[in-house]
């Protein structure tokens, strides 16, 4: 047993592909976890650069920004610098007065309006505001993943979106693995009508395209409530939905393993020596299929990620900033072909790299564990 | 068996709509209510909802609703859609036809091609090393991403094909198949077809590769080699063995592949159900989605049945009723 | 026609594994003569199966590490390429495998299998199928087998079909690798007689019979070779070896099996203590010495040479080399 383990380890150590894949997976997960710390913009914040400068410098600064970011003249606006404050409380004007004093002390011109709502506007004639709207920029040092057509920083939206999509995928995979394992154990160990019932449900889920069910559930419970602040709730719900509709493979695989084990000698011995069912399942069966369940989980994760991003593309999204929600918007507007490649393919490449690495890791592990697949 | 699956699946769809939070009638008219420029008073909205409720029979007991649902299904009545003004079934039928024009050839081509590539990978170690990553990257790509990639590369950057299709491209070809309508059809058809074939081919190839490796290691292959059979012949036998689970796999994967095809076609504005579905989702067109779900579930189940039939014809073990070995 | 069908000289077959090189067959000298049945006996894992497999199909991780295996005095099976080997297979040397139960492809009719065989061997199908039916008659199977799938055949029938195929081209050397291990006792006996008959009728030039079961070897073999840990330790005529084994290992093998004449009470069956040695790092000197009751100092240091004790009787043991 120990010898076999060392052989497995030796083989794995030599399998360069496995380590590359593991590296990619860890990198993508890390990107989703710590990426937002490095993101300069929020998930729904467009890239705009605001400079408040002396009036005489305004044109020069605008020109500098234009050159620095290669902007079209229409993407830059120069306007008067002003502070505008509006009161909701119509009766108390003392606050306005304090602000007015403050502005005046800084040498600003102040206008106070009382109608229709009291508000104050402070102008500084010596200062100008230069605003640069950055849109459709290819990857550069400033924006590692570029900026999309609407002015979103692709790096920021990717890392935030990845967080959402990965979370949903992980929840779905965990749910599917647990449900599938429990049902597979029950079906394989109990047999009889329990087995028949579980088998029937499994076959049903295999025979029908479950994506439609996911769509409809998502439509009613997720999109309907995708108001701000419900993202976490949506993520959990969507994860549960996908997970509860994709455990069929796990259950089938676990069932096969368990019934094989049940027929094996050592489980028979355990049964004959009077061990309880629960003890047999936890002591004799689960430890033997643990590594197998782990492989199944990795596959489920890869599958769930694929399903989740497809749902996002179709418009079922946990958050407005889900990874591919914006592509869905482009499609709705018929603008997906005029998009920029970095908007379309950088997030896509990350997801594909993640999914493919998960599959290839399972392939390597299977090759290592299963001597028949080992190619000398 | 297949009928039972269909009944359960359709009932699930029905239940989902019935159990949904919020009134389906409200959902159905929400778009009309939200349309700017037609401000409705709360009374008018209430009236509108009641009309819809009555029209949809939502004011009746559940069991009756369920019976009516089936009755309507047989009549081909799928409720009221806000997006499609004519009857839903007619619209879906045309789009189903168009989808079949895309799906059937794409599934067949990708299945054969994928199996061939997988077998090559299993047979030749050098080919395998190159093919493994390619196969797995292809199968890991979500359909819509492959569509975007191909469309962008071959339609936008290099104008090899047209990435946007209109229904006339298909209709014209079907109405009068000649060279000019055919080139026009192929010009727009190729991209969705290719995207779909590439992704699902990866899946078949990876499956075939594993199966073939197992078969080539099995006893009959060893026996044939020790009798001096040519490598080609041994591989042929192994392929014949490995193809059986791939046929079963075809049945199992059909749902995924068909949904993938629908999704990828939407990117190219293919006049199938895909683009309709995306609009329906974004406009919350509940009854249209329900109709699409039911019709396409039925389609998948029928396709499954066909695959099972083919399988039982091909495997002597099933044909002869012999179990085991 | 040479009297020697196969001559192995310093024949070595190794396995490449991740933990090292397994010396499964490590310098074997052996001769198979025309018209004889040579039985090879040894524990499982002693390399006997590897030795014959490598003659037919040296597939990685197995590789021939040295020595020669001359077939009919001219074709060196240790050196020819796979295309040449393919020509020799079945025509000169044919295998009856261990795994008869699933040797025949289940999805093709026997007829189709024979047809494909004819194509690959470059012979006429009609001729080959007639020959095959002839062979079937020999093993008491009807012509109808042609139209059946292997799954419709019983284990014994499959075995006989495999034998029929193996003898299609009247091979000079027939190799039977534990052919009876999957069969019930009655069928076993039948198959053994059949194999013996094939050699007697000169349908097969000679037979190498591999088994761990000394009882079946007694029914069929002319000569017997004992193999231990990749080496041949004793060779001799069947009766001599069985009645008076020279090598301690052969003696233990024979003693471990009951004979019909023995009564249960009369003799205690002795098992073999210990297990076969690692073939990655075989023990120095005589490989049997850790388990040998007669082990001496020299056994631990030096490998015993193969010596001819009397005509046709060879043994590799220091007990006899001293003399």
Coordinates of N, CA, C and O in Angstrom, one line a residue, chain A residues 203-204 206-209 211-217 219-221 223-224 226 249 252 305-306 309-310 313-317 324 327-328 331-334 336-341 344-345 347-349 351-352 355-357 359-360 363 366-367 370 372-373 375-376, chain B residues 5 8-9 12-13 16-17 19-21 27 121-122 125 128 132 136-137 140-142 144-145 147-149 151-152 156 163-164 209-210 213-214 217-218 252 255 259 262-263 266-268 275 277-279 281-284 286 289-290 292-293 296-297 300-301 304:
Chain A
X203 N -32.2 9.2 -13.9 CA -32.5 9.1 -15.3 C -33.3 10.2 -15.9 O -33.0 10.7 -17.0
X204 N -34.2 10.7 -15.1 CA -35.0 11.8 -15.5 C -34.1 13.0 -15.8 O -34.2 13.7 -16.8
X206 N -31.0 13.1 -16.4 CA -30.1 12.9 -17.5 C -30.9 13.1 -18.8 O -30.3 13.6 -19.8
X207 N -32.1 12.6 -18.9 CA -32.9 12.6 -20.1 C -33.3 14.0 -20.5 O -33.5 14.3 -21.7
X208 N -33.6 14.9 -19.6 CA -34.1 16.2 -20.0 C -33.0 17.3 -19.9 O -32.1 17.2 -19.2
X209 N -33.2 18.3 -20.8 CA -32.2 19.3 -20.7 C -32.4 20.2 -19.5 O -33.4 21.1 -19.5
X211 N -31.0 22.7 -18.4 CA -30.7 24.1 -18.5 C -32.0 24.9 -18.5 O -32.1 26.0 -18.0
X212 N -33.0 24.3 -19.2 CA -34.3 25.1 -19.2 C -34.9 25.3 -17.9 O -35.4 26.3 -17.6
X213 N -34.8 24.2 -17.0 CA -35.3 24.3 -15.7 C -34.5 25.4 -14.9 O -35.1 26.2 -14.2
X214 N -33.2 25.4 -15.1 CA -32.3 26.4 -14.4 C -32.7 27.8 -14.9 O -32.8 28.7 -14.1
X215 N -33.0 27.9 -16.2 CA -33.4 29.2 -16.7 C -34.6 29.7 -16.1 O -34.7 30.9 -15.6
X216 N -35.6 28.8 -15.9 CA -36.9 29.3 -15.4 C -36.8 29.6 -13.9 O -37.4 30.6 -13.5
X217 N -36.1 28.7 -13.2 CA -36.0 29.0 -11.8 C -35.2 30.4 -11.6 O -35.6 31.2 -10.9
X219 N -35.0 32.8 -13.6 CA -35.8 33.9 -14.1 C -36.7 34.4 -13.0 O -36.8 35.6 -12.8
X220 N -37.3 33.5 -12.3 CA -38.3 34.0 -11.3 C -37.6 34.5 -10.0 O -38.0 35.4 -9.4
X221 N -36.5 33.8 -9.7 CA -36.0 34.1 -8.3 C -34.8 34.9 -8.4 O -34.4 35.6 -7.4
X223 N -33.3 36.9 -11.5 CA -33.4 38.1 -12.3 C -34.4 39.1 -11.7 O -34.1 40.3 -11.5
X224 N -35.5 38.5 -11.3 CA -36.6 39.3 -10.7 C -36.1 40.1 -9.5 O -36.5 41.2 -9.2
X226 N -32.7 41.0 -8.9 CA -31.3 41.3 -8.9 C -31.1 42.8 -8.5 O -30.2 43.5 -9.1
X249 N -24.7 12.9 -12.3 CA -23.5 12.1 -12.6 C -22.8 11.6 -11.4 O -22.3 10.5 -11.4
X252 N -24.7 8.7 -9.9 CA -24.5 7.5 -10.7 C -23.1 6.9 -10.5 O -23.0 5.6 -10.3
X305 N -18.9 25.6 -13.7 CA -18.4 26.8 -14.2 C -18.9 27.1 -15.6 O -19.4 28.2 -15.9
X306 N -18.9 26.0 -16.4 CA -19.4 26.2 -17.8 C -20.8 26.5 -17.8 O -21.3 27.4 -18.5
X309 N -21.4 30.3 -16.5 CA -21.1 31.3 -17.5 C -22.1 31.3 -18.6 O -22.5 32.4 -19.1
X310 N -22.6 30.1 -19.0 CA -23.6 30.1 -20.1 C -24.9 30.8 -19.6 O -25.5 31.5 -20.3
X313 N -24.5 34.4 -19.7 CA -24.6 34.8 -21.1 C -26.1 34.9 -21.5 O -26.5 35.8 -22.3
X314 N -26.9 34.0 -21.1 CA -28.3 34.0 -21.4 C -29.1 35.0 -20.7 O -30.2 35.3 -21.0
X315 N -28.5 35.6 -19.7 CA -29.2 36.7 -18.9 C -29.6 36.3 -17.5 O -30.2 37.1 -16.8
X316 N -29.2 35.1 -17.1 CA -29.5 34.7 -15.7 C -28.2 34.9 -14.9 O -27.3 34.2 -15.0
X317 N -28.2 36.0 -14.2 CA -26.9 36.4 -13.5 C -27.2 36.7 -12.1 O -28.3 37.2 -11.7
X324 N -20.0 37.5 -17.6 CA -20.4 37.6 -19.0 C -21.8 38.4 -19.1 O -22.4 38.3 -20.2
X327 N -21.6 40.9 -21.9 CA -21.7 40.4 -23.2 C -23.1 40.1 -23.6 O -23.6 40.4 -24.7
X328 N -23.9 39.7 -22.6 CA -25.4 39.6 -22.8 C -26.0 40.9 -23.2 O -26.8 41.0 -24.1
X331 N -25.1 41.8 -26.7 CA -25.9 41.0 -27.7 C -27.3 41.5 -27.8 O -27.8 41.6 -28.9
X332 N -27.9 41.9 -26.7 CA -29.2 42.5 -26.7 C -29.2 43.8 -27.6 O -30.2 44.1 -28.2
X333 N -28.1 44.5 -27.5 CA -28.1 45.8 -28.3 C -27.6 45.5 -29.7 O -27.5 46.4 -30.5
X334 N -27.2 44.2 -30.0 CA -26.7 43.9 -31.3 C -25.3 44.5 -31.6 O -25.0 44.8 -32.7
X336 N -22.4 43.2 -30.3 CA -21.3 42.3 -29.9 C -20.1 42.2 -30.9 O -19.0 42.0 -30.6
X337 N -20.5 42.5 -32.2 CA -19.4 42.4 -33.2 C -18.6 43.7 -33.2 O -17.5 43.6 -33.7
X338 N -19.1 44.8 -32.7 CA -18.3 46.0 -32.7 C -17.5 46.1 -31.4 O -16.9 47.2 -31.2
X339 N -17.6 45.1 -30.5 CA -16.9 45.2 -29.3 C -15.4 45.0 -29.5 O -14.9 44.8 -30.6
X340 N -14.6 45.2 -28.4 CA -13.2 45.1 -28.5 C -12.8 43.7 -28.1 O -13.4 43.1 -27.2
X341 N -11.7 43.2 -28.7 CA -11.4 41.8 -28.4 C -11.0 41.6 -27.0 O -11.3 40.5 -26.4
X344 N -14.1 40.9 -24.9 CA -14.7 39.7 -25.2 C -13.9 38.5 -24.7 O -14.4 37.6 -24.1
X345 N -12.6 38.6 -24.9 CA -11.8 37.3 -24.8 C -10.9 37.2 -23.6 O -10.5 36.1 -23.3
X347 N -11.6 37.9 -20.3 CA -12.4 37.1 -19.3 C -12.6 35.7 -19.8 O -12.5 34.7 -19.0
X348 N -12.9 35.6 -21.1 CA -13.2 34.3 -21.6 C -12.0 33.3 -21.5 O -12.2 32.2 -21.1
X349 N -10.9 33.9 -21.9 CA -9.7 33.0 -21.8 C -9.4 32.6 -20.4 O -9.0 31.4 -20.2
X351 N -11.6 32.0 -18.0 CA -12.5 31.0 -17.6 C -12.2 29.7 -18.3 O -12.2 28.6 -17.7
X352 N -11.8 29.8 -19.6 CA -11.5 28.5 -20.4 C -10.3 27.9 -19.8 O -10.2 26.7 -19.6
X355 N -11.3 26.1 -16.6 CA -12.1 24.8 -16.8 C -11.2 23.8 -17.4 O -11.1 22.6 -16.9
X356 N -10.4 24.1 -18.4 CA -9.5 23.1 -19.1 C -8.5 22.6 -18.1 O -8.2 21.4 -18.1
X357 N -8.0 23.5 -17.2 CA -7.0 23.0 -16.3 C -7.6 22.0 -15.3 O -7.0 21.0 -14.9
X359 N -10.1 20.0 -15.9 CA -10.3 18.7 -16.6 C -8.9 18.0 -16.7 O -8.8 16.8 -16.5
X360 N -7.9 18.7 -17.1 CA -6.6 18.1 -17.4 C -6.0 17.6 -16.1 O -5.3 16.6 -16.1
X363 N -7.5 14.4 -15.5 CA -6.9 13.4 -16.4 C -5.6 12.9 -15.9 O -5.3 11.7 -15.9
X366 N -6.1 10.7 -12.9 CA -6.6 9.4 -13.3 C -5.5 8.5 -13.9 O -5.4 7.3 -13.6
X367 N -4.7 9.1 -14.7 CA -3.6 8.4 -15.3 C -2.6 7.8 -14.2 O -2.1 6.7 -14.3
X370 N -4.7 5.1 -12.1 CA -5.2 3.9 -12.8 C -4.0 3.4 -13.7 O -3.7 4.0 -14.7
X372 N -3.9 1.2 -15.8 CA -4.2 0.9 -17.2 C -4.1 2.1 -18.1 O -3.8 1.9 -19.3
X373 N -4.2 3.3 -17.6 CA -4.1 4.5 -18.4 C -2.7 5.0 -18.5 O -2.3 5.9 -19.2
X375 N 0.8 5.5 -19.5 CA 1.5 5.1 -20.8 C 3.0 5.2 -20.5 O 3.5 6.3 -20.2
X376 N 3.6 4.1 -20.5 CA 5.1 4.1 -20.2 C 5.9 4.8 -21.2 O 5.5 4.9 -22.4
Chain B
X5 N -41.1 10.4 -19.0 CA -40.1 11.4 -18.8 C -40.6 12.8 -19.3 O -40.5 13.8 -18.6
X8 N -43.3 14.1 -16.9 CA -42.8 14.7 -15.6 C -42.1 16.0 -15.9 O -42.2 17.0 -15.2
X9 N -41.3 16.0 -17.0 CA -40.6 17.3 -17.3 C -41.5 18.4 -17.5 O -41.3 19.5 -17.0
X12 N -43.0 19.6 -14.4 CA -42.0 20.4 -13.6 C -42.1 21.8 -14.1 O -42.1 22.8 -13.3
X13 N -42.1 22.0 -15.4 CA -42.1 23.3 -16.0 C -43.3 24.1 -15.5 O -43.3 25.2 -15.1
X16 N -43.2 25.1 -11.9 CA -42.2 26.2 -11.7 C -42.9 27.5 -11.9 O -42.7 28.4 -11.1
X17 N -43.7 27.5 -13.0 CA -44.4 28.8 -13.3 C -45.5 29.1 -12.2 O -45.6 30.2 -11.7
X19 N -45.6 28.0 -9.1 CA -45.0 28.3 -7.8 C -44.2 29.5 -7.7 O -43.8 29.9 -6.7
X20 N -44.0 30.2 -8.9 CA -43.1 31.3 -8.9 C -43.7 32.4 -8.0 O -44.9 32.6 -7.9
X21 N -42.8 33.1 -7.4 CA -43.2 34.3 -6.6 C -43.7 35.3 -7.6 O -43.2 35.5 -8.7
X27 N -46.3 39.2 -14.4 CA -45.0 39.1 -15.1 C -45.3 39.3 -16.6 O -44.6 40.0 -17.3
X121 N -5.5 10.0 -31.4 CA -4.8 10.4 -30.2 C -4.4 9.2 -29.4 O -3.3 9.0 -28.9
X122 N -5.4 8.2 -29.3 CA -5.1 7.0 -28.5 C -4.1 6.1 -29.2 O -3.3 5.4 -28.5
X125 N 1.3 8.1 -29.9 CA 1.7 8.8 -28.8 C 2.1 10.2 -29.1 O 1.8 11.2 -28.3
X128 N -0.8 12.3 -29.7 CA -1.6 12.4 -28.4 C -1.1 13.6 -27.6 O -1.8 14.4 -27.2
X132 N -3.9 16.3 -26.8 CA -4.6 16.4 -25.5 C -5.0 17.8 -25.1 O -6.2 18.1 -24.8
X136 N -8.9 19.2 -24.9 CA -9.5 19.6 -23.6 C -9.8 21.1 -23.6 O -10.8 21.5 -23.0
X137 N -9.0 21.9 -24.3 CA -9.4 23.3 -24.3 C -10.7 23.5 -25.1 O -11.5 24.3 -24.8
X140 N -13.6 22.6 -23.1 CA -13.8 23.4 -21.9 C -14.4 24.8 -22.3 O -14.8 25.6 -21.5
X141 N -14.4 25.1 -23.6 CA -14.8 26.4 -24.0 C -16.4 26.4 -24.0 O -17.0 25.6 -24.7
X142 N -17.0 27.4 -23.3 CA -18.4 27.5 -23.4 C -18.8 27.8 -24.9 O -18.1 28.5 -25.6
X144 N -20.9 29.7 -26.3 CA -21.0 31.1 -26.8 C -19.7 31.7 -27.0 O -19.5 32.6 -27.9
X145 N -18.7 31.4 -26.1 CA -17.4 32.0 -26.3 C -16.7 31.5 -27.6 O -16.1 32.3 -28.3
X147 N -18.3 30.8 -30.2 CA -19.0 31.5 -31.2 C -18.5 32.9 -31.4 O -18.2 33.4 -32.5
X148 N -18.3 33.6 -30.2 CA -17.8 34.9 -30.3 C -16.4 35.0 -30.9 O -16.1 35.8 -31.7
X149 N -15.6 34.0 -30.5 CA -14.2 34.0 -31.0 C -14.2 33.8 -32.5 O -13.5 34.6 -33.2
X151 N -16.6 34.2 -34.7 CA -17.3 35.3 -35.3 C -16.4 36.5 -35.4 O -16.3 37.1 -36.5
X152 N -15.7 36.7 -34.3 CA -14.8 37.9 -34.3 C -13.6 37.7 -35.3 O -13.3 38.6 -36.0
X156 N -15.3 39.4 -38.3 CA -15.1 40.9 -38.1 C -13.7 41.3 -38.6 O -13.5 42.2 -39.4
X163 N -21.0 37.3 -40.1 CA -21.3 36.8 -38.7 C -22.7 37.0 -38.3 O -23.1 36.7 -37.2
X164 N -23.5 37.6 -39.2 CA -24.9 37.9 -38.8 C -25.8 37.3 -39.9 O -25.6 37.5 -41.1
X209 N -10.8 9.0 -26.8 CA -9.4 8.8 -26.5 C -9.3 7.8 -25.3 O -8.6 6.8 -25.4
X210 N -10.0 8.2 -24.2 CA -9.9 7.3 -23.0 C -10.4 5.9 -23.3 O -9.8 4.9 -23.0
X213 N -7.9 3.9 -25.4 CA -6.8 3.5 -24.7 C -7.1 2.2 -23.9 O -6.4 1.2 -23.9
X214 N -8.3 2.2 -23.3 CA -8.7 1.0 -22.6 C -8.9 -0.2 -23.5 O -8.4 -1.3 -23.2
X217 N -5.7 -1.8 -24.7 CA -5.0 -2.6 -23.7 C -5.8 -3.9 -23.3 O -5.3 -4.6 -22.5
X218 N -7.0 -4.0 -23.9 CA -7.8 -5.2 -23.5 C -7.3 -6.5 -24.1 O -6.4 -6.5 -25.0
X252 N -26.9 10.6 -24.0 CA -26.8 11.3 -22.7 C -26.4 12.8 -22.9 O -26.9 13.7 -22.2
X255 N -28.9 16.7 -24.7 CA -29.4 17.9 -24.1 C -28.4 19.0 -24.1 O -28.7 20.1 -24.5
X259 N -28.6 22.4 -26.3 CA -28.7 23.8 -25.7 C -27.5 24.6 -26.1 O -27.6 25.8 -26.5
X262 N -28.1 26.0 -29.5 CA -29.1 27.1 -29.5 C -28.4 28.3 -29.0 O -28.5 29.4 -29.6
X263 N -27.6 28.2 -28.0 CA -26.9 29.4 -27.4 C -25.9 29.9 -28.5 O -25.9 31.2 -28.7
X266 N -27.4 32.0 -31.3 CA -28.0 33.3 -31.0 C -26.9 34.4 -31.3 O -27.3 35.5 -31.7
X267 N -25.7 34.1 -31.1 CA -24.6 35.1 -31.4 C -24.6 35.5 -32.8 O -24.3 36.7 -33.1
X268 N -25.0 34.6 -33.7 CA -24.9 34.9 -35.1 C -26.3 35.4 -35.6 O -26.5 35.4 -36.8
X275 N -31.8 33.2 -30.2 CA -31.9 34.6 -30.0 C -33.3 35.0 -29.4 O -33.4 35.9 -28.6
X277 N -34.9 33.2 -27.3 CA -34.9 32.8 -25.9 C -34.2 33.9 -25.1 O -34.6 34.3 -24.0
X278 N -33.1 34.5 -25.6 CA -32.4 35.5 -24.9 C -33.3 36.7 -24.8 O -33.3 37.3 -23.7
X279 N -34.0 37.1 -25.8 CA -34.9 38.2 -25.7 C -36.0 37.9 -24.7 O -36.3 38.8 -23.9
X281 N -35.9 36.0 -22.2 CA -35.4 36.1 -20.8 C -35.3 37.5 -20.4 O -35.7 37.9 -19.3
X282 N -34.7 38.3 -21.2 CA -34.5 39.7 -20.8 C -35.8 40.5 -20.7 O -35.8 41.5 -20.0
X283 N -36.8 40.1 -21.4 CA -38.1 40.8 -21.3 C -39.0 40.0 -20.4 O -40.2 40.3 -20.4
X284 N -38.5 39.0 -19.8 CA -39.4 38.2 -18.9 C -40.6 37.7 -19.6 O -41.7 37.8 -19.0
X286 N -42.6 35.1 -19.9 CA -42.7 33.8 -19.3 C -43.3 32.7 -20.2 O -42.7 31.6 -20.3
X289 N -40.9 31.5 -22.9 CA -39.9 30.6 -22.3 C -40.4 29.2 -22.0 O -39.8 28.2 -22.4
X290 N -41.6 29.2 -21.4 CA -42.3 28.0 -21.1 C -42.5 27.1 -22.4 O -42.1 25.9 -22.4
X292 N -40.8 27.4 -25.2 CA -39.6 26.9 -25.8 C -39.0 25.7 -25.0 O -38.6 24.7 -25.5
X293 N -39.1 25.8 -23.6 CA -38.7 24.8 -22.8 C -39.4 23.5 -23.1 O -38.8 22.4 -23.2
X296 N -38.5 22.1 -26.8 CA -37.2 21.6 -26.9 C -36.9 20.4 -26.0 O -36.1 19.6 -26.4
X297 N -37.6 20.4 -24.9 CA -37.4 19.2 -24.1 C -38.0 18.0 -24.8 O -37.4 16.9 -24.9
X300 N -35.5 16.9 -27.4 CA -34.4 16.2 -26.8 C -34.8 14.8 -26.5 O -34.0 13.8 -26.8
X301 N -36.0 14.6 -26.0 CA -36.4 13.2 -25.6 C -36.6 12.4 -26.9 O -36.2 11.2 -26.9
X304 N -33.3 11.4 -28.1 CA -32.7 10.3 -27.2 C -33.3 8.9 -27.7 O -32.6 8.0 -27.7

